[in-house]
Amino acid sequence: MVVCASHSPLMHGRSDVGQVFRAGLDRVREDVRRFGPELVVFFGPDHRRAFTDTVPAITVVESAHGYGDWGTVEEAYRVPSDHARSLATALMAARFDVAVANRLPLDHGFGQTATQLFGSLSAVPILPVVINCVARPLPGLARVADLGRAVDAHVRTIGCRVLYVASGGLSHAPPSLAPTVQTLSEEQRRRLIETGLAAAAERIAPDWDERFLRLLGTGDLDQLARMDDDDIEVAGNGAHEVRTWVAAAAAGGVPVPTVAYEPVPEWITGMAVASAHG
C-alpha cells in the first residue's frame, strides 16, 4: 500500500479550513487501519533542522524522535533498527551512497503525517528514509524513483505487510526554505513564515499540482522523472518535496490516484492526499 500526503505546520490550530483535504485524509487513515501494516517505510524531507550545514542526499534512520516543532510531538519513533541497517547495506550494494543516522530529530515533515495516520510516532514500526529536498544539488526524480524501487526490492526479502508513506509538497514556497536561510531558531522561523504569509499563499500553483497528481495517478513515473529542478521550482521551493512522493510511488510499483486536493492559502500549500493498494 502507498500513501502520499501533503503537510503544513500551519495546520496546527486551524480546523476551520482545509476540509476537503482533511476528509480525504480521514478516508485514507481508515484504509490504513484496515490494511494493518507490519512495517512502514516513510520517505520524508528535513527542513534544515536535523541537517543544516551538511545535507546527505539520502539518509536511512536507525533511531529517531519527534523534533516537536509547530505543535508536533517529541516522542520516540518505533524504528526497527535491524531492518534499517539491512536496508542501508542493501542500498549501498545497489550503488546508492546513503548516510545512516541515529537519534535523529525528525520535524513535522515526518511527525505531522505519521501522527495523522497512526495516532502516535510509536504506534507502528516506522523506518524513516530522509531525502534531501532543500539543499542543492538535489537528487533527481529519476534517482529517487530508482531509490524507491531498490527499497522495495529489499523490503520484499523481509516478507512483511509494508506501507510506503511519503510526506511533502505540493506547491508551496515558505520563506524559511530560502537558499540564504540555513540555521534559524523556531521563533525566527515562525516570524519569518507569519510575516510572509500573504506572499507565500500567492505561490500556490493548482495547475502544476494537478498535472503532477495526474501523472502520479496514471503511474507515468518516466514522465515525472524527466522533470528537472527548474520544472519543479516554478511551483515554489517547497515543491521539491515531491521527491518523496515519487520514491513512494516507485516503491509501491502502482499508479497512485488522488483521493483529495485543494489549495489552502491559510496553509500556504497545495494540499493533497493520494493512495493506492499494491
Short mmCIF file of N, CA, C and O in Angstrom, two decimals, residues 161-265:
data_model
loop_
_atom_site.label_atom_id
_atom_site.label_comp_id
_atom_site.label_asym_id
_atom_site.label_seq_id
_atom_site.Cartn_x
_atom_site.Cartn_y
_atom_site.Cartn_z
N ARG A 161 3.95 -7.19 5.64
CA ARG A 161 2.95 -6.32 5.01
C ARG A 161 3.43 -4.88 5.18
O ARG A 161 3.42 -4.34 6.28
N VAL A 162 3.83 -4.26 4.07
CA VAL A 162 4.50 -2.96 4.15
C VAL A 162 3.62 -1.86 3.60
O VAL A 162 2.90 -2.04 2.61
N LEU A 163 3.70 -0.72 4.25
CA LEU A 163 3.05 0.51 3.79
C LEU A 163 4.15 1.51 3.48
O LEU A 163 5.01 1.78 4.31
N TYR A 164 4.12 2.05 2.26
CA TYR A 164 5.05 3.11 1.88
C TYR A 164 4.33 4.45 2.05
O TYR A 164 3.24 4.66 1.50
N VAL A 165 4.94 5.35 2.81
CA VAL A 165 4.35 6.66 3.07
C VAL A 165 5.31 7.74 2.58
O VAL A 165 6.54 7.62 2.72
N ALA A 166 4.74 8.78 1.97
CA ALA A 166 5.51 9.97 1.60
C ALA A 166 4.81 11.19 2.19
O ALA A 166 3.59 11.27 2.18
N SER A 167 5.59 12.14 2.67
CA SER A 167 5.03 13.38 3.19
C SER A 167 5.77 14.55 2.56
O SER A 167 6.99 14.57 2.50
N GLY A 168 4.99 15.54 2.08
CA GLY A 168 5.61 16.73 1.50
C GLY A 168 4.75 17.33 0.41
O GLY A 168 3.70 16.79 0.06
N GLY A 169 5.23 18.46 -0.15
CA GLY A 169 4.53 19.09 -1.26
C GLY A 169 3.10 19.49 -0.90
O GLY A 169 2.72 19.40 0.25
N LEU A 170 2.34 19.95 -1.84
CA LEU A 170 2.73 20.08 -3.24
C LEU A 170 3.31 21.50 -3.44
O LEU A 170 4.31 21.81 -2.85
N SER A 171 2.66 22.33 -4.24
CA SER A 171 3.22 23.66 -4.47
C SER A 171 3.20 24.48 -3.18
O SER A 171 2.18 24.61 -2.52
N HIS A 172 4.33 25.01 -2.83
CA HIS A 172 4.43 25.98 -1.74
C HIS A 172 5.83 26.57 -1.72
O HIS A 172 6.78 25.97 -2.21
N ALA A 173 5.94 27.78 -1.17
CA ALA A 173 7.22 28.49 -1.16
C ALA A 173 7.41 29.19 0.18
O ALA A 173 7.37 30.43 0.25
N PRO A 174 7.62 28.43 1.25
CA PRO A 174 7.81 29.07 2.56
C PRO A 174 9.12 29.84 2.60
O PRO A 174 10.16 29.33 2.13
N PRO A 175 9.13 31.05 3.13
CA PRO A 175 10.38 31.82 3.17
C PRO A 175 11.45 31.16 4.02
O PRO A 175 12.64 31.44 3.84
N SER A 176 11.07 30.27 4.92
CA SER A 176 12.04 29.59 5.77
C SER A 176 12.89 28.58 5.01
O SER A 176 13.87 28.06 5.54
N LEU A 177 12.52 28.28 3.74
CA LEU A 177 13.31 27.37 2.91
C LEU A 177 14.14 28.10 1.87
O LEU A 177 14.70 27.46 0.98
N ALA A 178 14.22 29.41 1.96
CA ALA A 178 15.03 30.17 1.02
C ALA A 178 16.49 29.74 1.11
O ALA A 178 16.96 29.39 2.20
N PRO A 179 17.23 29.73 -0.01
CA PRO A 179 18.62 29.28 0.00
C PRO A 179 19.51 30.03 0.97
O PRO A 179 20.50 29.49 1.47
N THR A 180 19.18 31.28 1.24
CA THR A 180 20.01 32.09 2.14
C THR A 180 19.72 31.82 3.61
O THR A 180 20.41 32.32 4.48
N VAL A 181 18.70 31.02 3.87
CA VAL A 181 18.30 30.73 5.25
C VAL A 181 18.74 29.31 5.59
O VAL A 181 18.35 28.36 4.93
N GLN A 182 19.56 29.17 6.63
CA GLN A 182 20.01 27.83 7.00
C GLN A 182 19.68 27.51 8.44
O GLN A 182 18.88 26.62 8.72
N THR A 183 20.26 28.24 9.36
CA THR A 183 20.06 27.93 10.78
C THR A 183 19.21 29.02 11.42
O THR A 183 19.63 30.16 11.53
N LEU A 184 18.01 28.64 11.82
CA LEU A 184 17.10 29.58 12.47
C LEU A 184 16.56 28.95 13.75
O LEU A 184 16.37 27.73 13.82
N SER A 185 16.28 29.79 14.73
CA SER A 185 15.55 29.30 15.90
C SER A 185 14.10 29.08 15.49
O SER A 185 13.64 29.59 14.46
N GLU A 186 13.37 28.33 16.30
CA GLU A 186 11.96 28.09 15.98
C GLU A 186 11.16 29.39 15.98
O GLU A 186 10.26 29.58 15.17
N GLU A 187 11.51 30.30 16.87
CA GLU A 187 10.81 31.57 16.92
C GLU A 187 11.10 32.39 15.66
O GLU A 187 10.20 33.03 15.09
N GLN A 188 12.34 32.37 15.20
CA GLN A 188 12.69 33.08 13.96
C GLN A 188 11.96 32.47 12.76
O GLN A 188 11.48 33.20 11.89
N ARG A 189 11.88 31.16 12.71
CA ARG A 189 11.15 30.51 11.62
C ARG A 189 9.68 30.94 11.62
O ARG A 189 9.12 31.26 10.58
N ARG A 190 9.09 30.92 12.79
CA ARG A 190 7.68 31.27 12.89
C ARG A 190 7.43 32.70 12.43
O ARG A 190 6.50 32.97 11.67
N ARG A 191 8.26 33.62 12.88
CA ARG A 191 8.08 35.03 12.50
C ARG A 191 8.27 35.20 11.00
O ARG A 191 7.52 35.93 10.35
N LEU A 192 9.26 34.52 10.44
CA LEU A 192 9.54 34.64 9.01
C LEU A 192 8.35 34.15 8.18
O LEU A 192 7.95 34.79 7.20
N ILE A 193 7.78 33.02 8.57
CA ILE A 193 6.64 32.48 7.84
C ILE A 193 5.41 33.36 8.02
O ILE A 193 4.70 33.66 7.06
N GLU A 194 5.15 33.79 9.25
CA GLU A 194 3.94 34.57 9.50
C GLU A 194 3.99 35.93 8.82
O GLU A 194 2.97 36.42 8.32
N THR A 195 5.17 36.55 8.75
CA THR A 195 5.25 37.86 8.10
C THR A 195 5.17 37.72 6.57
O THR A 195 4.78 38.67 5.89
N GLY A 196 5.54 36.56 6.04
CA GLY A 196 5.49 36.37 4.59
C GLY A 196 4.30 35.56 4.13
O GLY A 196 4.29 35.03 3.00
N LEU A 197 3.27 35.47 4.97
CA LEU A 197 2.14 34.57 4.70
C LEU A 197 1.41 34.94 3.41
O LEU A 197 1.12 34.07 2.58
N ALA A 198 1.10 36.20 3.21
CA ALA A 198 0.32 36.62 2.04
C ALA A 198 1.08 36.33 0.74
O ALA A 198 0.52 35.79 -0.21
N ALA A 199 2.36 36.67 0.72
CA ALA A 199 3.16 36.43 -0.49
C ALA A 199 3.31 34.94 -0.75
O ALA A 199 3.23 34.49 -1.91
N ALA A 200 3.49 34.15 0.31
CA ALA A 200 3.66 32.71 0.14
C ALA A 200 2.37 32.06 -0.36
O ALA A 200 2.40 31.12 -1.17
N ALA A 201 1.22 32.56 0.10
CA ALA A 201 -0.06 32.00 -0.34
C ALA A 201 -0.26 32.18 -1.84
O ALA A 201 -0.89 31.34 -2.49
N GLU A 202 0.28 33.25 -2.39
CA GLU A 202 0.14 33.51 -3.83
C GLU A 202 0.96 32.56 -4.68
O GLU A 202 0.76 32.47 -5.89
N ARG A 203 1.89 31.83 -4.06
CA ARG A 203 2.75 30.91 -4.83
C ARG A 203 2.11 29.54 -5.03
O ARG A 203 2.70 28.69 -5.72
N ILE A 204 0.96 29.28 -4.44
CA ILE A 204 0.27 28.01 -4.70
C ILE A 204 -0.06 27.94 -6.19
O ILE A 204 -0.54 28.90 -6.79
N ALA A 205 0.22 26.78 -6.79
CA ALA A 205 0.07 26.62 -8.25
C ALA A 205 -0.83 25.41 -8.54
O ALA A 205 -0.33 24.31 -8.79
N PRO A 206 -2.16 25.59 -8.51
CA PRO A 206 -3.07 24.46 -8.72
C PRO A 206 -2.86 23.72 -10.03
O PRO A 206 -2.97 22.48 -10.07
N ASP A 207 -2.58 24.44 -11.12
CA ASP A 207 -2.37 23.77 -12.41
C ASP A 207 -1.17 22.83 -12.34
O ASP A 207 -1.21 21.70 -12.87
N TRP A 208 -0.09 23.29 -11.72
CA TRP A 208 1.10 22.46 -11.58
C TRP A 208 0.79 21.25 -10.71
O TRP A 208 1.16 20.11 -11.04
N ASP A 209 0.11 21.50 -9.60
CA ASP A 209 -0.25 20.40 -8.69
C ASP A 209 -1.08 19.35 -9.41
O ASP A 209 -0.83 18.14 -9.28
N GLU A 210 -2.07 19.80 -10.15
CA GLU A 210 -2.97 18.85 -10.81
C GLU A 210 -2.26 18.05 -11.89
O GLU A 210 -2.55 16.86 -12.08
N ARG A 211 -1.30 18.67 -12.58
CA ARG A 211 -0.54 17.91 -13.58
C ARG A 211 0.31 16.85 -12.89
O ARG A 211 0.37 15.69 -13.34
N PHE A 212 0.98 17.21 -11.81
CA PHE A 212 1.79 16.24 -11.07
C PHE A 212 0.91 15.09 -10.57
O PHE A 212 1.27 13.91 -10.73
N LEU A 213 -0.23 15.42 -10.00
CA LEU A 213 -1.11 14.39 -9.47
C LEU A 213 -1.65 13.49 -10.59
O LEU A 213 -1.83 12.28 -10.39
N ARG A 214 -1.92 14.08 -11.73
CA ARG A 214 -2.41 13.28 -12.86
C ARG A 214 -1.37 12.26 -13.31
O ARG A 214 -1.69 11.09 -13.56
N LEU A 215 -0.13 12.68 -13.41
CA LEU A 215 0.94 11.76 -13.81
C LEU A 215 1.15 10.67 -12.75
O LEU A 215 1.37 9.50 -13.08
N LEU A 216 1.08 11.07 -11.49
CA LEU A 216 1.22 10.08 -10.41
C LEU A 216 0.07 9.07 -10.47
O LEU A 216 0.26 7.87 -10.26
N GLY A 217 -1.13 9.57 -10.77
CA GLY A 217 -2.30 8.72 -10.82
C GLY A 217 -2.33 7.76 -11.99
O GLY A 217 -3.00 6.72 -11.93
N THR A 218 -1.62 8.10 -13.06
CA THR A 218 -1.53 7.19 -14.20
C THR A 218 -0.31 6.28 -14.11
O THR A 218 -0.14 5.39 -14.94
N GLY A 219 0.53 6.52 -13.12
CA GLY A 219 1.74 5.72 -12.96
C GLY A 219 2.84 6.07 -13.93
O GLY A 219 3.77 5.28 -14.13
N ASP A 220 2.78 7.26 -14.53
CA ASP A 220 3.76 7.66 -15.53
C ASP A 220 4.99 8.26 -14.84
O ASP A 220 5.26 9.47 -14.93
N LEU A 221 5.74 7.42 -14.16
CA LEU A 221 6.92 7.90 -13.44
C LEU A 221 8.03 8.31 -14.41
O LEU A 221 8.87 9.15 -14.07
N ASP A 222 8.04 7.73 -15.62
CA ASP A 222 9.07 8.12 -16.59
C ASP A 222 8.93 9.59 -16.96
O ASP A 222 9.92 10.31 -17.06
N GLN A 223 7.68 10.05 -17.16
CA GLN A 223 7.49 11.46 -17.49
C GLN A 223 7.80 12.34 -16.30
O GLN A 223 8.40 13.42 -16.44
N LEU A 224 7.41 11.90 -15.10
CA LEU A 224 7.76 12.66 -13.91
C LEU A 224 9.28 12.76 -13.75
O LEU A 224 9.81 13.81 -13.38
N ALA A 225 9.96 11.66 -14.05
CA ALA A 225 11.41 11.63 -13.87
C ALA A 225 12.13 12.58 -14.80
O ALA A 225 13.29 12.94 -14.56
N ARG A 226 11.47 13.00 -15.88
CA ARG A 226 12.10 13.95 -16.81
C ARG A 226 12.03 15.39 -16.30
O ARG A 226 12.66 16.29 -16.88
N MET A 227 11.28 15.63 -15.24
CA MET A 227 11.23 16.97 -14.66
C MET A 227 12.55 17.28 -13.97
O MET A 227 13.10 16.47 -13.22
N ASP A 228 13.09 18.48 -14.22
CA ASP A 228 14.31 18.89 -13.54
C ASP A 228 13.99 19.92 -12.46
O ASP A 228 12.82 20.25 -12.22
N ASP A 229 15.02 20.42 -11.81
CA ASP A 229 14.81 21.34 -10.69
C ASP A 229 14.04 22.58 -11.11
O ASP A 229 13.18 23.08 -10.36
N ASP A 230 14.32 23.11 -12.30
CA ASP A 230 13.63 24.31 -12.76
C ASP A 230 12.15 24.04 -13.01
O ASP A 230 11.30 24.91 -12.76
N ASP A 231 11.84 22.85 -13.51
CA ASP A 231 10.43 22.47 -13.74
C ASP A 231 9.66 22.44 -12.42
O ASP A 231 8.46 22.73 -12.38
N ILE A 232 10.34 22.06 -11.36
CA ILE A 232 9.70 21.96 -10.05
C ILE A 232 9.66 23.32 -9.35
O ILE A 232 8.67 23.68 -8.72
N GLU A 233 10.73 24.09 -9.51
CA GLU A 233 10.86 25.37 -8.80
C GLU A 233 9.74 26.34 -9.14
O GLU A 233 9.39 27.21 -8.33
N VAL A 234 9.12 26.22 -10.32
CA VAL A 234 8.04 27.13 -10.67
C VAL A 234 6.86 26.99 -9.70
O VAL A 234 6.05 27.90 -9.57
N ALA A 235 6.79 25.86 -9.00
CA ALA A 235 5.74 25.65 -8.01
C ALA A 235 6.22 25.96 -6.60
O ALA A 235 5.53 25.65 -5.63
N GLY A 236 7.39 26.59 -6.49
CA GLY A 236 7.90 27.00 -5.19
C GLY A 236 9.01 26.10 -4.69
O GLY A 236 9.10 24.93 -5.06
N ASN A 237 9.85 26.65 -3.81
CA ASN A 237 10.97 25.87 -3.28
C ASN A 237 10.50 24.65 -2.48
O ASN A 237 11.18 23.63 -2.43
N GLY A 238 9.33 24.73 -1.89
CA GLY A 238 8.82 23.60 -1.13
C GLY A 238 8.30 22.47 -2.00
O GLY A 238 8.14 21.33 -1.54
N ALA A 239 8.05 22.75 -3.29
CA ALA A 239 7.55 21.71 -4.19
C ALA A 239 8.58 20.62 -4.43
O ALA A 239 8.23 19.52 -4.86
N HIS A 240 9.84 20.89 -4.14
CA HIS A 240 10.87 19.86 -4.31
C HIS A 240 10.60 18.64 -3.42
O HIS A 240 11.18 17.57 -3.65
N GLU A 241 9.74 18.80 -2.44
CA GLU A 241 9.39 17.67 -1.58
C GLU A 241 8.62 16.57 -2.32
O GLU A 241 8.46 15.48 -1.78
N VAL A 242 8.17 16.83 -3.55
CA VAL A 242 7.50 15.77 -4.30
C VAL A 242 8.46 14.61 -4.59
O VAL A 242 8.01 13.53 -5.01
N ARG A 243 9.74 14.81 -4.37
CA ARG A 243 10.68 13.69 -4.46
C ARG A 243 10.25 12.53 -3.57
O ARG A 243 10.41 11.36 -3.93
N THR A 244 9.71 12.83 -2.41
CA THR A 244 9.28 11.76 -1.51
C THR A 244 8.11 10.99 -2.11
O THR A 244 8.01 9.77 -1.97
N TRP A 245 7.20 11.70 -2.81
CA TRP A 245 6.06 11.05 -3.45
C TRP A 245 6.52 10.11 -4.57
O TRP A 245 6.00 9.00 -4.70
N VAL A 246 7.48 10.57 -5.36
CA VAL A 246 7.97 9.75 -6.46
C VAL A 246 8.65 8.49 -5.92
O VAL A 246 8.47 7.39 -6.45
N ALA A 247 9.42 8.64 -4.84
CA ALA A 247 10.07 7.47 -4.24
C ALA A 247 9.05 6.46 -3.74
O ALA A 247 9.18 5.25 -3.97
N ALA A 248 8.01 6.94 -3.05
CA ALA A 248 7.00 6.03 -2.50
C ALA A 248 6.21 5.36 -3.62
O ALA A 248 5.91 4.15 -3.56
N ALA A 249 5.85 6.11 -4.66
CA ALA A 249 5.11 5.54 -5.78
C ALA A 249 5.93 4.48 -6.49
O ALA A 249 5.42 3.41 -6.87
N ALA A 250 7.22 4.74 -6.68
CA ALA A 250 8.09 3.76 -7.33
C ALA A 250 8.25 2.52 -6.46
O ALA A 250 8.30 1.39 -6.97
N ALA A 251 8.33 2.71 -5.15
CA ALA A 251 8.44 1.56 -4.24
C ALA A 251 7.19 0.69 -4.33
O ALA A 251 7.27 -0.54 -4.36
N GLY A 252 6.03 1.33 -4.37
CA GLY A 252 4.78 0.59 -4.46
C GLY A 252 4.57 -0.07 -5.80
O GLY A 252 3.89 -1.10 -5.91
N GLY A 253 5.15 0.52 -6.86
CA GLY A 253 5.06 -0.05 -8.19
C GLY A 253 3.69 0.00 -8.81
O GLY A 253 3.38 -0.80 -9.70
N VAL A 254 2.85 0.93 -8.35
CA VAL A 254 1.49 1.05 -8.88
C VAL A 254 1.14 2.52 -9.08
O VAL A 254 1.73 3.40 -8.43
N PRO A 255 0.19 2.83 -9.98
CA PRO A 255 -0.32 4.20 -10.04
C PRO A 255 -0.93 4.60 -8.70
O PRO A 255 -1.54 3.77 -8.01
N VAL A 256 -0.75 5.86 -8.34
CA VAL A 256 -1.25 6.35 -7.05
C VAL A 256 -2.24 7.48 -7.31
O VAL A 256 -1.84 8.64 -7.47
N PRO A 257 -3.53 7.17 -7.37
CA PRO A 257 -4.52 8.20 -7.71
C PRO A 257 -4.79 9.15 -6.55
O PRO A 257 -4.60 8.81 -5.38
N THR A 258 -5.26 10.33 -6.90
CA THR A 258 -5.58 11.36 -5.92
C THR A 258 -6.86 11.02 -5.18
O THR A 258 -7.87 10.64 -5.77
N VAL A 259 -6.83 11.14 -3.87
CA VAL A 259 -8.02 11.00 -3.03
C VAL A 259 -8.67 12.36 -2.81
O VAL A 259 -9.89 12.50 -2.86
N ALA A 260 -7.85 13.37 -2.57
CA ALA A 260 -8.37 14.72 -2.34
C ALA A 260 -7.29 15.74 -2.66
O ALA A 260 -6.10 15.50 -2.45
N TYR A 261 -7.72 16.89 -3.18
CA TYR A 261 -6.81 18.01 -3.43
C TYR A 261 -7.54 19.32 -3.23
O TYR A 261 -8.70 19.47 -3.66
N GLU A 262 -6.89 20.25 -2.59
CA GLU A 262 -7.39 21.63 -2.52
C GLU A 262 -6.25 22.58 -2.19
O GLU A 262 -5.38 22.26 -1.38
N PRO A 263 -6.23 23.74 -2.84
CA PRO A 263 -5.29 24.78 -2.42
C PRO A 263 -5.80 25.38 -1.10
O PRO A 263 -6.99 25.70 -0.99
N VAL A 264 -4.91 25.54 -0.14
CA VAL A 264 -5.29 26.12 1.15
C VAL A 264 -4.38 27.32 1.42
O VAL A 264 -3.27 27.15 1.94
N PRO A 265 -4.82 28.53 1.05
CA PRO A 265 -3.95 29.71 1.24
C PRO A 265 -3.53 29.90 2.69
O PRO A 265 -2.40 30.36 2.95
#
